[in-house]
PDB file of C-alpha atoms in Angstrom:
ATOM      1  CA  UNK A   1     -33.132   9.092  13.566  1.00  0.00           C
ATOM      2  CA  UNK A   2     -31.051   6.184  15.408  1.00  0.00           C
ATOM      3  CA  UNK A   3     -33.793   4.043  15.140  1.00  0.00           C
ATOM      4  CA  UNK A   4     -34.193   4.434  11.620  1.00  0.00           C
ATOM      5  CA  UNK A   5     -30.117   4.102  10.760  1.00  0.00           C
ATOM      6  CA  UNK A   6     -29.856   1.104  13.274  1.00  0.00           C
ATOM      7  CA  UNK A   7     -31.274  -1.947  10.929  1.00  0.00           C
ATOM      8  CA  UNK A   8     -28.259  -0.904   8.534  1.00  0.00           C
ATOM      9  CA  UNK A   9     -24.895  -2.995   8.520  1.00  0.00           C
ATOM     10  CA  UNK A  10     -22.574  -0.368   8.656  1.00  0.00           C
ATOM     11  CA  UNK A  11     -20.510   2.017  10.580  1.00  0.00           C
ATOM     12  CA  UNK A  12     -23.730   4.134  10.612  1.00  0.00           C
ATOM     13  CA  UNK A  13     -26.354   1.154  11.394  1.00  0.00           C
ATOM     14  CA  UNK A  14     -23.605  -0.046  14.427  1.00  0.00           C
ATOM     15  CA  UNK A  15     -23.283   2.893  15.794  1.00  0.00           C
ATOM     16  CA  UNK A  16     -27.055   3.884  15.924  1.00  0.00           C
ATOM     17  CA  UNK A  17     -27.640   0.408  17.727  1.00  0.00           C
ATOM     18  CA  UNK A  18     -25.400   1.266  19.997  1.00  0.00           C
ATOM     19  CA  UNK A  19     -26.973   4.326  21.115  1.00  0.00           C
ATOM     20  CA  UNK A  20     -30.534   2.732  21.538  1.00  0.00           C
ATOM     21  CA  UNK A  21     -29.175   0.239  22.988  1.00  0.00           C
ATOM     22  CA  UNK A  22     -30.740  -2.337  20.117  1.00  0.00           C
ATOM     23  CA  UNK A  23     -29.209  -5.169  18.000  1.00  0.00           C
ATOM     24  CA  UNK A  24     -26.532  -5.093  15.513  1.00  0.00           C
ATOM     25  CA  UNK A  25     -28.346  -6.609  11.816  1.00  0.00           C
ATOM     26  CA  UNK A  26     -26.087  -8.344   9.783  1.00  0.00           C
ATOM     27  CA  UNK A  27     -28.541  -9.093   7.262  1.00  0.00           C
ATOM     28  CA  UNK A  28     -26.489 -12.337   6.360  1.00  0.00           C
ATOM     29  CA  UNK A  29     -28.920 -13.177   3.059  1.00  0.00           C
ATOM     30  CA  UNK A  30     -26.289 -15.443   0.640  1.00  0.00           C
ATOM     31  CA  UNK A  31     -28.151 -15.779  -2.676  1.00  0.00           C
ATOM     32  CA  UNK A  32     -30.078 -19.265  -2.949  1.00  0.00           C
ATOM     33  CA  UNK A  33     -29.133 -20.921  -6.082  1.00  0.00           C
ATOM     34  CA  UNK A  34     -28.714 -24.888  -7.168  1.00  0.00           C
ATOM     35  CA  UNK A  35     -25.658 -27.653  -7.598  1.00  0.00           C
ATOM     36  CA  UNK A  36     -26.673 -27.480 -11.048  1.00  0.00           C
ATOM     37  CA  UNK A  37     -26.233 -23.364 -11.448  1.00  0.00           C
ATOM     38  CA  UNK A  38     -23.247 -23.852  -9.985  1.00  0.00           C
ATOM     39  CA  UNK A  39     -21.497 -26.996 -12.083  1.00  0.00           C
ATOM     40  CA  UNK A  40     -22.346 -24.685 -15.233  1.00  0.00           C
ATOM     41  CA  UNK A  41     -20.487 -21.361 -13.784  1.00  0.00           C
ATOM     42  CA  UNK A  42     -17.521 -23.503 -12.623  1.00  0.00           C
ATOM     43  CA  UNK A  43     -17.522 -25.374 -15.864  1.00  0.00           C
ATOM     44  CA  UNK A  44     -18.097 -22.461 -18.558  1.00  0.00           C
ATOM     45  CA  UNK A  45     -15.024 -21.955 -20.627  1.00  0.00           C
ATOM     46  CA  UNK A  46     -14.024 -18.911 -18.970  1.00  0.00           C
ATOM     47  CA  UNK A  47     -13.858 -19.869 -15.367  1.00  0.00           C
ATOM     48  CA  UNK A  48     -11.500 -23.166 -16.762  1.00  0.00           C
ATOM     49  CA  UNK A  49      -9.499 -20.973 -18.717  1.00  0.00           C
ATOM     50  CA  UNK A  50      -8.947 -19.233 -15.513  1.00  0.00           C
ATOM     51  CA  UNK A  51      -8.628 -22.129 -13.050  1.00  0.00           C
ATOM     52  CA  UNK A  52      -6.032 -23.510 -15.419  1.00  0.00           C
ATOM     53  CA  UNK A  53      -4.070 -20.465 -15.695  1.00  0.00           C
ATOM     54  CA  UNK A  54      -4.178 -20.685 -11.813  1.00  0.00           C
ATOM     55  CA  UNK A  55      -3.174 -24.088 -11.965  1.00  0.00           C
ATOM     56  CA  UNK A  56      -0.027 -23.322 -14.177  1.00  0.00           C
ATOM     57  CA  UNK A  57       1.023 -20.232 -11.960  1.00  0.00           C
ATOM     58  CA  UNK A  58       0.156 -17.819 -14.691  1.00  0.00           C
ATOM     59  CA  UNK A  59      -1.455 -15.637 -11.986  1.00  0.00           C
ATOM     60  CA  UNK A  60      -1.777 -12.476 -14.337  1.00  0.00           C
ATOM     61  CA  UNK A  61      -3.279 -14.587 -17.076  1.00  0.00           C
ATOM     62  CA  UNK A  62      -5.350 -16.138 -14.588  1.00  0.00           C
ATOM     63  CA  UNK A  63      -6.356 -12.770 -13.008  1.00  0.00           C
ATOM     64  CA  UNK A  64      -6.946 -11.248 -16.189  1.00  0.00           C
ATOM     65  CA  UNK A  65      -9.067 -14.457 -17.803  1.00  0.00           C
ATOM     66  CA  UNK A  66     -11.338 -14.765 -14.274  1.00  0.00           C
ATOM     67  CA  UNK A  67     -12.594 -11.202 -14.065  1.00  0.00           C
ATOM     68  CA  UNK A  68     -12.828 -10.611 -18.273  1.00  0.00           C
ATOM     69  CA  UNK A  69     -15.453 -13.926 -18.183  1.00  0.00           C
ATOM     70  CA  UNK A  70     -17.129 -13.136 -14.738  1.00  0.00           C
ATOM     71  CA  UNK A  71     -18.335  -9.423 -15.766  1.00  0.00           C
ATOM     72  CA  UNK A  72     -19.628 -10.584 -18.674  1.00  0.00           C
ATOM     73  CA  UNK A  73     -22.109 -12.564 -16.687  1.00  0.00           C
ATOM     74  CA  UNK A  74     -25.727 -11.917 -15.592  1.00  0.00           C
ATOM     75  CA  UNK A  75     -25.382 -10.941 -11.711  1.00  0.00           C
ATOM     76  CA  UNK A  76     -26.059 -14.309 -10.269  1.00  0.00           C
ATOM     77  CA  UNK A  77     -23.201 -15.959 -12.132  1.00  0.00           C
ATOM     78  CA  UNK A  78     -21.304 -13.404 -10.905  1.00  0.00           C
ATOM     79  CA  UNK A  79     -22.391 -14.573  -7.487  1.00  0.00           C
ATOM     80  CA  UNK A  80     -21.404 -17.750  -8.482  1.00  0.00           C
ATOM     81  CA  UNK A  81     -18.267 -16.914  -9.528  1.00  0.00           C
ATOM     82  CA  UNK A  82     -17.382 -14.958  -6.850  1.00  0.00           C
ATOM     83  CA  UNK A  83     -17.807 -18.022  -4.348  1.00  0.00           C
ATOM     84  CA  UNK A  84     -15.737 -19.782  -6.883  1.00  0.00           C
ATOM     85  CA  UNK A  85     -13.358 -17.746  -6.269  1.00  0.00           C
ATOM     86  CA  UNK A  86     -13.662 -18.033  -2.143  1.00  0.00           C
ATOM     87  CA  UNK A  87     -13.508 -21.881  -2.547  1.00  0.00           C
ATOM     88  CA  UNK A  88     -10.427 -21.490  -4.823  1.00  0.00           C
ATOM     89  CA  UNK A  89      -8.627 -18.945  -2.210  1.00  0.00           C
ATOM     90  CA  UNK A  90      -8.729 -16.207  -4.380  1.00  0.00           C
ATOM     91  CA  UNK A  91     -10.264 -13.975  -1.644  1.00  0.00           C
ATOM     92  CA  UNK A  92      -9.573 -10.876  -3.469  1.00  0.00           C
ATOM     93  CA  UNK A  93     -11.332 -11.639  -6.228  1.00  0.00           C
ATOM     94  CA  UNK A  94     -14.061 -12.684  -4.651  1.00  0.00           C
ATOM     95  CA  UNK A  95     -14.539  -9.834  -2.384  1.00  0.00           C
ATOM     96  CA  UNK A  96     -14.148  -7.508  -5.286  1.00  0.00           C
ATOM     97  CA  UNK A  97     -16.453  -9.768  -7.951  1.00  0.00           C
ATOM     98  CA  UNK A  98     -19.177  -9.100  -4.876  1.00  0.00           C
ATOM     99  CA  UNK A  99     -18.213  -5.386  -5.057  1.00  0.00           C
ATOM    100  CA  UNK A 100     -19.086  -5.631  -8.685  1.00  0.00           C
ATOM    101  CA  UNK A 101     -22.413  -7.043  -8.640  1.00  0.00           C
ATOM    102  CA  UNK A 102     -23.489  -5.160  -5.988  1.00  0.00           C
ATOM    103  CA  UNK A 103     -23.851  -8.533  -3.747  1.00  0.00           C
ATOM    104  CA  UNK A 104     -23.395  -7.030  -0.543  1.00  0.00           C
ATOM    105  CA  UNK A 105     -25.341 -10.134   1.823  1.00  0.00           C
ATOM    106  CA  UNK A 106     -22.760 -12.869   0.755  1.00  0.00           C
ATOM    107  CA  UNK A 107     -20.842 -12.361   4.445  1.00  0.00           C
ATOM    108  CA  UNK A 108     -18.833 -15.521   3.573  1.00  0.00           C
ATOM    109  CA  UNK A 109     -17.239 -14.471   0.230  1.00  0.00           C
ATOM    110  CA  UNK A 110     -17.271 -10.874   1.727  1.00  0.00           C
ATOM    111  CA  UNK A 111     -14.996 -11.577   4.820  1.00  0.00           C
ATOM    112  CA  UNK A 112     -13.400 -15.242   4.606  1.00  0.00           C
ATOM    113  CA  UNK A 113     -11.883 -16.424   7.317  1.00  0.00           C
ATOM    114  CA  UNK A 114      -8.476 -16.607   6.128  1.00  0.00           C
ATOM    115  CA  UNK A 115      -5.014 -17.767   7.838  1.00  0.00           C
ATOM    116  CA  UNK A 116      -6.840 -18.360  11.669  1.00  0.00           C
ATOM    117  CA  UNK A 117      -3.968 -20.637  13.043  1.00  0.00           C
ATOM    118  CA  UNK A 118      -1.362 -17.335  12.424  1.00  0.00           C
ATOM    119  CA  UNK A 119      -4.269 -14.498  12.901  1.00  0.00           C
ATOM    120  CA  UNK A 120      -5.081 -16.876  16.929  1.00  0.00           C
ATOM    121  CA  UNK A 121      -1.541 -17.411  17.615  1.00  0.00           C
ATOM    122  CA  UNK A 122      -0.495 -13.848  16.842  1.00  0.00           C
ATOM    123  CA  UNK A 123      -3.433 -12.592  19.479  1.00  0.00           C
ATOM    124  CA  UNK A 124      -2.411 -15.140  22.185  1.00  0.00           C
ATOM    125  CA  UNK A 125       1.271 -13.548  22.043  1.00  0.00           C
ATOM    126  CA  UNK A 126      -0.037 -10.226  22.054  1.00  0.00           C
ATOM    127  CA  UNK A 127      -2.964  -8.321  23.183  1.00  0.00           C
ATOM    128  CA  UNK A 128      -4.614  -7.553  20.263  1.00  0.00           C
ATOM    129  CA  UNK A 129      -8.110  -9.341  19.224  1.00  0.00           C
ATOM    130  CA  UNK A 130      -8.056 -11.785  16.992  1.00  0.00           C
ATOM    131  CA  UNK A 131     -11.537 -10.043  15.559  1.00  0.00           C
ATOM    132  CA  UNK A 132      -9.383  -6.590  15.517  1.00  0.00           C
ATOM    133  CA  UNK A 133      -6.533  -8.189  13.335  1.00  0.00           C
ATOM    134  CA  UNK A 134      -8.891  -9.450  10.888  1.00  0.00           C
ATOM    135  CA  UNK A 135     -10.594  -6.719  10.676  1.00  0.00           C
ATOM    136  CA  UNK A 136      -7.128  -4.426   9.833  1.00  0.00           C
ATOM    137  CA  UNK A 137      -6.554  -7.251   7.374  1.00  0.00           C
ATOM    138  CA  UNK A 138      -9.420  -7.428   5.380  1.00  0.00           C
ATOM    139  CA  UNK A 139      -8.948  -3.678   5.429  1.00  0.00           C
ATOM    140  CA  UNK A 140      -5.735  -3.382   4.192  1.00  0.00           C
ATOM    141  CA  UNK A 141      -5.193  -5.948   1.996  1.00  0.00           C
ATOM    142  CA  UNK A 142      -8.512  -8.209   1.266  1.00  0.00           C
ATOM    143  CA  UNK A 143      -6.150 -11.139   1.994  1.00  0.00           C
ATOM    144  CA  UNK A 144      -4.477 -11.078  -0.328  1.00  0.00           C
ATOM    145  CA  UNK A 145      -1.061 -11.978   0.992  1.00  0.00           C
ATOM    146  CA  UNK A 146       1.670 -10.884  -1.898  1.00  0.00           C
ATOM    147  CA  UNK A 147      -0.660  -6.969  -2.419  1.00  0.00           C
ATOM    148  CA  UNK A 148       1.820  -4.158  -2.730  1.00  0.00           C
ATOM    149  CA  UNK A 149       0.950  -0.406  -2.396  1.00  0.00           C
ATOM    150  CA  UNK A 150       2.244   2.343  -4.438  1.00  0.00           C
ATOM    151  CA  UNK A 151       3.514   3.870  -1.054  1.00  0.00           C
ATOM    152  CA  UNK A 152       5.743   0.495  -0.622  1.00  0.00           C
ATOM    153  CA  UNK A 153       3.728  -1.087   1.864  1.00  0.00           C
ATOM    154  CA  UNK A 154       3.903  -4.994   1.602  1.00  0.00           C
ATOM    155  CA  UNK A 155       1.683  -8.085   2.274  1.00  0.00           C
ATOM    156  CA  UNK A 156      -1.525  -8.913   4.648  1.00  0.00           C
ATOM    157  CA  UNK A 157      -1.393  -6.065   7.094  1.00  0.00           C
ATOM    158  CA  UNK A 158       0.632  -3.693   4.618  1.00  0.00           C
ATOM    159  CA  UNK A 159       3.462  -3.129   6.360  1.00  0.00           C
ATOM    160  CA  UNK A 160       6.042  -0.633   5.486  1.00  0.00           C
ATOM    161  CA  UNK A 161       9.598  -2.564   5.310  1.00  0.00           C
ATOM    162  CA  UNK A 162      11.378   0.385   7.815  1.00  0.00           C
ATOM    163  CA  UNK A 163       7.793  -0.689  10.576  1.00  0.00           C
ATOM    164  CA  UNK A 164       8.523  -4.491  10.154  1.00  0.00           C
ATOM    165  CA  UNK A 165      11.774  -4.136  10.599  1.00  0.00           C
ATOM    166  CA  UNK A 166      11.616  -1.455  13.715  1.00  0.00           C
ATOM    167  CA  UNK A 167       8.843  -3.652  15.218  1.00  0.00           C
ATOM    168  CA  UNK A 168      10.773  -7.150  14.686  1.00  0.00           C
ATOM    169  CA  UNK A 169      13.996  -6.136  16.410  1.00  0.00           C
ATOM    170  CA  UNK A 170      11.818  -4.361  19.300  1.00  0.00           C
ATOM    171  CA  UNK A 171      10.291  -7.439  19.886  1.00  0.00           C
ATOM    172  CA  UNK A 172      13.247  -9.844  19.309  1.00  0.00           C
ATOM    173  CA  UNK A 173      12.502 -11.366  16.100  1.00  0.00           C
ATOM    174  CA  UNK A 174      14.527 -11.951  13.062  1.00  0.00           C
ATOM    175  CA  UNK A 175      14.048 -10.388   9.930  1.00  0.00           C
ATOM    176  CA  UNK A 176      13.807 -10.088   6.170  1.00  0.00           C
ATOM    177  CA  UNK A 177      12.417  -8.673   3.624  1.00  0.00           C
ATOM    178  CA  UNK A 178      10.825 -11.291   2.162  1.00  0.00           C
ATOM    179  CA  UNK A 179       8.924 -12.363   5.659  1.00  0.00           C
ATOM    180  CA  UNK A 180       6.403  -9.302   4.492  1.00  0.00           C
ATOM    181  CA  UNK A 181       5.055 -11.878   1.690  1.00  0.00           C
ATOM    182  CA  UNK A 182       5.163 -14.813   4.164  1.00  0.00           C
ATOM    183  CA  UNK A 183       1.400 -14.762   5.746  1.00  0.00           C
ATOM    184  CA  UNK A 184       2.511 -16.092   9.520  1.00  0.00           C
ATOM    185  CA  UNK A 185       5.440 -13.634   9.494  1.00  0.00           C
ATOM    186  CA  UNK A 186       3.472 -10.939   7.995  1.00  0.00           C
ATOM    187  CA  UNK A 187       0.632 -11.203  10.046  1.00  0.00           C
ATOM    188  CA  UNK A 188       3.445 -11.966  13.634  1.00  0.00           C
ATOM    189  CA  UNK A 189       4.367  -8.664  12.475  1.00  0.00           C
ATOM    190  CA  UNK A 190       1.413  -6.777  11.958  1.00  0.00           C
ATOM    191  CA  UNK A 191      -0.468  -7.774  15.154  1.00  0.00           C
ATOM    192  CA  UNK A 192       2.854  -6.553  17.185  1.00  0.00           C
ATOM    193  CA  UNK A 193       2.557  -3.320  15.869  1.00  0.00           C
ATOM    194  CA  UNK A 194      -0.597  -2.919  16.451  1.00  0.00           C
ATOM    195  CA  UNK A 195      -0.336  -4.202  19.714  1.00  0.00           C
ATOM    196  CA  UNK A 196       2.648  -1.292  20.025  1.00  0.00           C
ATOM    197  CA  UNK A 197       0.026   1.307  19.160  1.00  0.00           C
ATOM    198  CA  UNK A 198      -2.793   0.106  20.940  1.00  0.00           C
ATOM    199  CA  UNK A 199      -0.383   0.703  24.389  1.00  0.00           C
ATOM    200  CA  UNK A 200       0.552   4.262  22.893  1.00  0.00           C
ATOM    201  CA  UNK A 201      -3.216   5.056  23.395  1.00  0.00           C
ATOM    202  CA  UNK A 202      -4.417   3.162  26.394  1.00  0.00           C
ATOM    203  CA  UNK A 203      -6.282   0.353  24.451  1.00  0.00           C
ATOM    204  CA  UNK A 204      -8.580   2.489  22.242  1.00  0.00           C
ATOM    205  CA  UNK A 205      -9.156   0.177  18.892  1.00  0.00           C
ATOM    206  CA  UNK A 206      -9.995   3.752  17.389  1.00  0.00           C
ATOM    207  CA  UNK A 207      -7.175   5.923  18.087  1.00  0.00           C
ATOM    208  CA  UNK A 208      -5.169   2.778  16.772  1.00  0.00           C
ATOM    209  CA  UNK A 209      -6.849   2.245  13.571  1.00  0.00           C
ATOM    210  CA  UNK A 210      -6.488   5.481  12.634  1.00  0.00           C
ATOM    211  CA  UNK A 211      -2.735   5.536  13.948  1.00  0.00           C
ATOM    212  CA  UNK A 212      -2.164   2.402  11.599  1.00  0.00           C
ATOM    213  CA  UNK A 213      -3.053   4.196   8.745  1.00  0.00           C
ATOM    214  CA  UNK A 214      -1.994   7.667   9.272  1.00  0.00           C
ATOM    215  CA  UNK A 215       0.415   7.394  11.879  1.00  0.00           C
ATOM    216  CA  UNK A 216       1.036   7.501  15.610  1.00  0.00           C
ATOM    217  CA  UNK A 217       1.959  11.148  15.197  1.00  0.00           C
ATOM    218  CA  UNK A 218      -0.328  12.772  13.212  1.00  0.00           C
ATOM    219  CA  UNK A 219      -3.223  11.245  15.680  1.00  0.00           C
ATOM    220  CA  UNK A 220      -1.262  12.753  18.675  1.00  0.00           C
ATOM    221  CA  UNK A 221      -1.849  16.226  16.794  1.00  0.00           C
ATOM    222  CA  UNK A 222      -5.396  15.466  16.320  1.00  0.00           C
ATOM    223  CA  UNK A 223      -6.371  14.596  19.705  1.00  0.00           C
ATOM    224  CA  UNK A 224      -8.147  18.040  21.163  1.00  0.00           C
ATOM    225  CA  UNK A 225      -5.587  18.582  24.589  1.00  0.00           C
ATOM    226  CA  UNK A 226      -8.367  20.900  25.943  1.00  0.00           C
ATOM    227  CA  UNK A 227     -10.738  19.795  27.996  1.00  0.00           C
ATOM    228  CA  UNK A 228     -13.610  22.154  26.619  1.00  0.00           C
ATOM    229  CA  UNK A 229     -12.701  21.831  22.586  1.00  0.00           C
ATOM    230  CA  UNK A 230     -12.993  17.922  23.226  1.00  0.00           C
ATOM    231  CA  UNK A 231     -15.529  15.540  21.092  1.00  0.00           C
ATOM    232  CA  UNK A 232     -17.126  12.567  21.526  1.00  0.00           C
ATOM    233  CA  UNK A 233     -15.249   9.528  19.542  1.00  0.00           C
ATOM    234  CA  UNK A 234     -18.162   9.746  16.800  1.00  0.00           C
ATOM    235  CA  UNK A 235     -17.911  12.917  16.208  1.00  0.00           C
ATOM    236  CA  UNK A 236     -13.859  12.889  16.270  1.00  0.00           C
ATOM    237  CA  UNK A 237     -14.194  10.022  14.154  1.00  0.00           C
ATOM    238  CA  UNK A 238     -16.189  12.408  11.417  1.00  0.00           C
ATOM    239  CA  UNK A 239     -13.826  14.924  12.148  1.00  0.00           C
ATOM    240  CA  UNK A 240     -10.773  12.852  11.181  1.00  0.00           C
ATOM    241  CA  UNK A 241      -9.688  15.630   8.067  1.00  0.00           C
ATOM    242  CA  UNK A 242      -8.097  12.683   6.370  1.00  0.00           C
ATOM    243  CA  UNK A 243     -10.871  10.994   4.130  1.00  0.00           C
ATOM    244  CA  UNK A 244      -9.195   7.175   3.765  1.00  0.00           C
ATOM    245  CA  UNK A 245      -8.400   7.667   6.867  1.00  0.00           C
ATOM    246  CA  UNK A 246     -11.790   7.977   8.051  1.00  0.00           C
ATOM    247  CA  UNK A 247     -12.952   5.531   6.482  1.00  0.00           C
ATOM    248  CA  UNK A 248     -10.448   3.147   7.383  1.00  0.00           C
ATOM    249  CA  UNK A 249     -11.492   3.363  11.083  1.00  0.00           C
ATOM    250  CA  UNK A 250     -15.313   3.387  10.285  1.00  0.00           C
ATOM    251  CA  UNK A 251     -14.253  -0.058   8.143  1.00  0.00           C
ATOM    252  CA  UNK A 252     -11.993  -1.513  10.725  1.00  0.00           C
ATOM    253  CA  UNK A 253     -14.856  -0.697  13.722  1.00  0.00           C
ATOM    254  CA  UNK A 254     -17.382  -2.308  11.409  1.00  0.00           C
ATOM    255  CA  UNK A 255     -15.292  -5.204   9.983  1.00  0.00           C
ATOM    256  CA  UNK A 256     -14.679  -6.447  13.702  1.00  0.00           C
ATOM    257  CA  UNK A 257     -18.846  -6.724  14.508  1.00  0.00           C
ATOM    258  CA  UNK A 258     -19.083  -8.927  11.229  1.00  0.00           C
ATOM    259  CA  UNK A 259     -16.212 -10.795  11.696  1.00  0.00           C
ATOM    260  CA  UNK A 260     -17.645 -11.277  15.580  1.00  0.00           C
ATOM    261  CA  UNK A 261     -21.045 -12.832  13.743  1.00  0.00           C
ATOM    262  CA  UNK A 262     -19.366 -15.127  12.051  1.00  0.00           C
ATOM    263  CA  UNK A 263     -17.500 -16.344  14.525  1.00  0.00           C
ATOM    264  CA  UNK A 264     -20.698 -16.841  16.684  1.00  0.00           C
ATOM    265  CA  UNK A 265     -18.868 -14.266  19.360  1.00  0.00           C
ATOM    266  CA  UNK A 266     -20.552 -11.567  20.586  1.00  0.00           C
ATOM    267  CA  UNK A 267     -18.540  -7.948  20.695  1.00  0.00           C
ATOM    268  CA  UNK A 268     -19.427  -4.572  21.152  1.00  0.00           C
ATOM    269  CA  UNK A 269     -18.849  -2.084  18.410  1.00  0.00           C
ATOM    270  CA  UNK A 270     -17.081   0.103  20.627  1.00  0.00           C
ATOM    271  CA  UNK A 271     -16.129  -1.025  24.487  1.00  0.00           C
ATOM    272  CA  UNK A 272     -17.214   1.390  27.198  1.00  0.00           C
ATOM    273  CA  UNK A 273     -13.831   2.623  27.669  1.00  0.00           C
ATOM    274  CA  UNK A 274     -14.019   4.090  24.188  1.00  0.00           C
ATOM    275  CA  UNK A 275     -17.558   5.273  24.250  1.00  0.00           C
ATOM    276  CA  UNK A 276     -16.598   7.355  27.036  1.00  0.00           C
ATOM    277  CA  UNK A 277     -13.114   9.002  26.847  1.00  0.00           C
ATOM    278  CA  UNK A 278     -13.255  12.508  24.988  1.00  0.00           C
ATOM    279  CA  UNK A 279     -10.918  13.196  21.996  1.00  0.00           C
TER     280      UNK A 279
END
């Protein structure tokens, strides 16, 4: 059954390489098209329209004018447009355009590398990985650096503005409000916390993932304290009885192993340490 799983690039195909000991596939297969395709996607009245909204600031207009002409294309337009909207730095839109159209072997529109310089400096002061940080990020937020959710949590990493402001005075830093929307701030903040709960748990990237989007405390109370009621982390992980938040740490695992690839760094999908320890 591994075997079979293990050519997959997901949580599922990871995770079944790991236990044959095989080879992650990333089955990085961008669609092959010409300068010419291209010039006539970037070109058409609707992606101009968009671009010029852009341009002007008119980011709803813009917003509203990209995705309105891209679905109304045939599926490799909508590739197109989708690394249109990469080159542009509309990641969000390009990740969910992909989405869309069902592209899911464009690995460079699917997880840009976006802000390195702050995602690099925040690992060197911290302990955190820079491949762990984007991973969160694409995860929370797709990039997309102003995103707001409707429980108040703000920016890259979606931080709440009571856990920004907790984490910035625990680690001597100023604050404001408005750093949440500022991508090196944001993401200075963001990679401290999750370097706080990464220490709360002895390193384990799971544990942490899941504490980052359910909380430290509700993890503590899932954690089996018995010895003989414990599980092994992949079968914790599918016991996790919140479903985002299940996801979220399948996601962030498998985000990290692609974001490794296209980095050219090798990584494991889960270290020893957490292969090992019973939850």
């Amino acid at each position: 059954i591994y075997q079979s799983v293990a050519p997959a690039r997901s949580f599922y195909g990871f995770l079944a390489a790991d236990k044959t000991g095989g080879t992650y596939h990333l089955l990085d297969r961008p669609l092959v098209v010409t300068e010419e395709q291209v010039r006539a996607v970037e070109n058409s009245q609707g992606m101009q329209r968009a671009r010029e909204f852009f341009m002007r600031g008119e980011l709803g207009a813009a917003s509203r004018e990209y995705f309105h002409s891209a679905r109304r294309m045939p599926v490799e337009q909508m590739v197109i447009a989708g690394r249109l909207a990469e080159k542009w730095g509309w990641y969000r839109h390009g990740i969910q355009l992909m989405a869309e159209a069902q592209s899911w072997d464009e690995l460079q529109v699917r997880f840009p590398f976006v802000y390195k310089d702050h995602v690099n400096r925040a690992a060197r002061q911290t302990s955190v990985n820079p491949l762990f940080i984007f991973a969160v990020t694409r995860q929370e937020s797709a990039f997309m650096h102003d995103a707001k959710s409707t429980a108040g949590a703000v920016g890259l990493m979606q931080l709440l503005p009571e856990t920004a402001k907790h984490t910035a005075k625990k680690n001597g830093l100023s604050f404001s409000p408005n750093d949440l929307i500022t991508p090196e701030k944001n993401i200075a903040l963001g990679s401290r916390y999750l370097n706080h709960l990464l220490d709360v748990f002895d390193g384990n990237r799971i544990l942490a993932a899941a504490a980052y989007n359910a909380g430290p405390s509700r993890v503590k109370k899932w954690l089996n304290k018995e010895k003989n009621t414990q599980l092994p982390y992949d079968v914790w992980i599918e016991a996790i009885p919140y479903k985002e938040t299940r996801g979220y740490v399948q996601n962030v695992l498998s985000f990290s192993v692609i974001y490794a690839y296209r980095l050219g760094q090798e990584t494991n999908f889960v270290t020893p340490a957490e292969a090992t320890r019973q939850l």
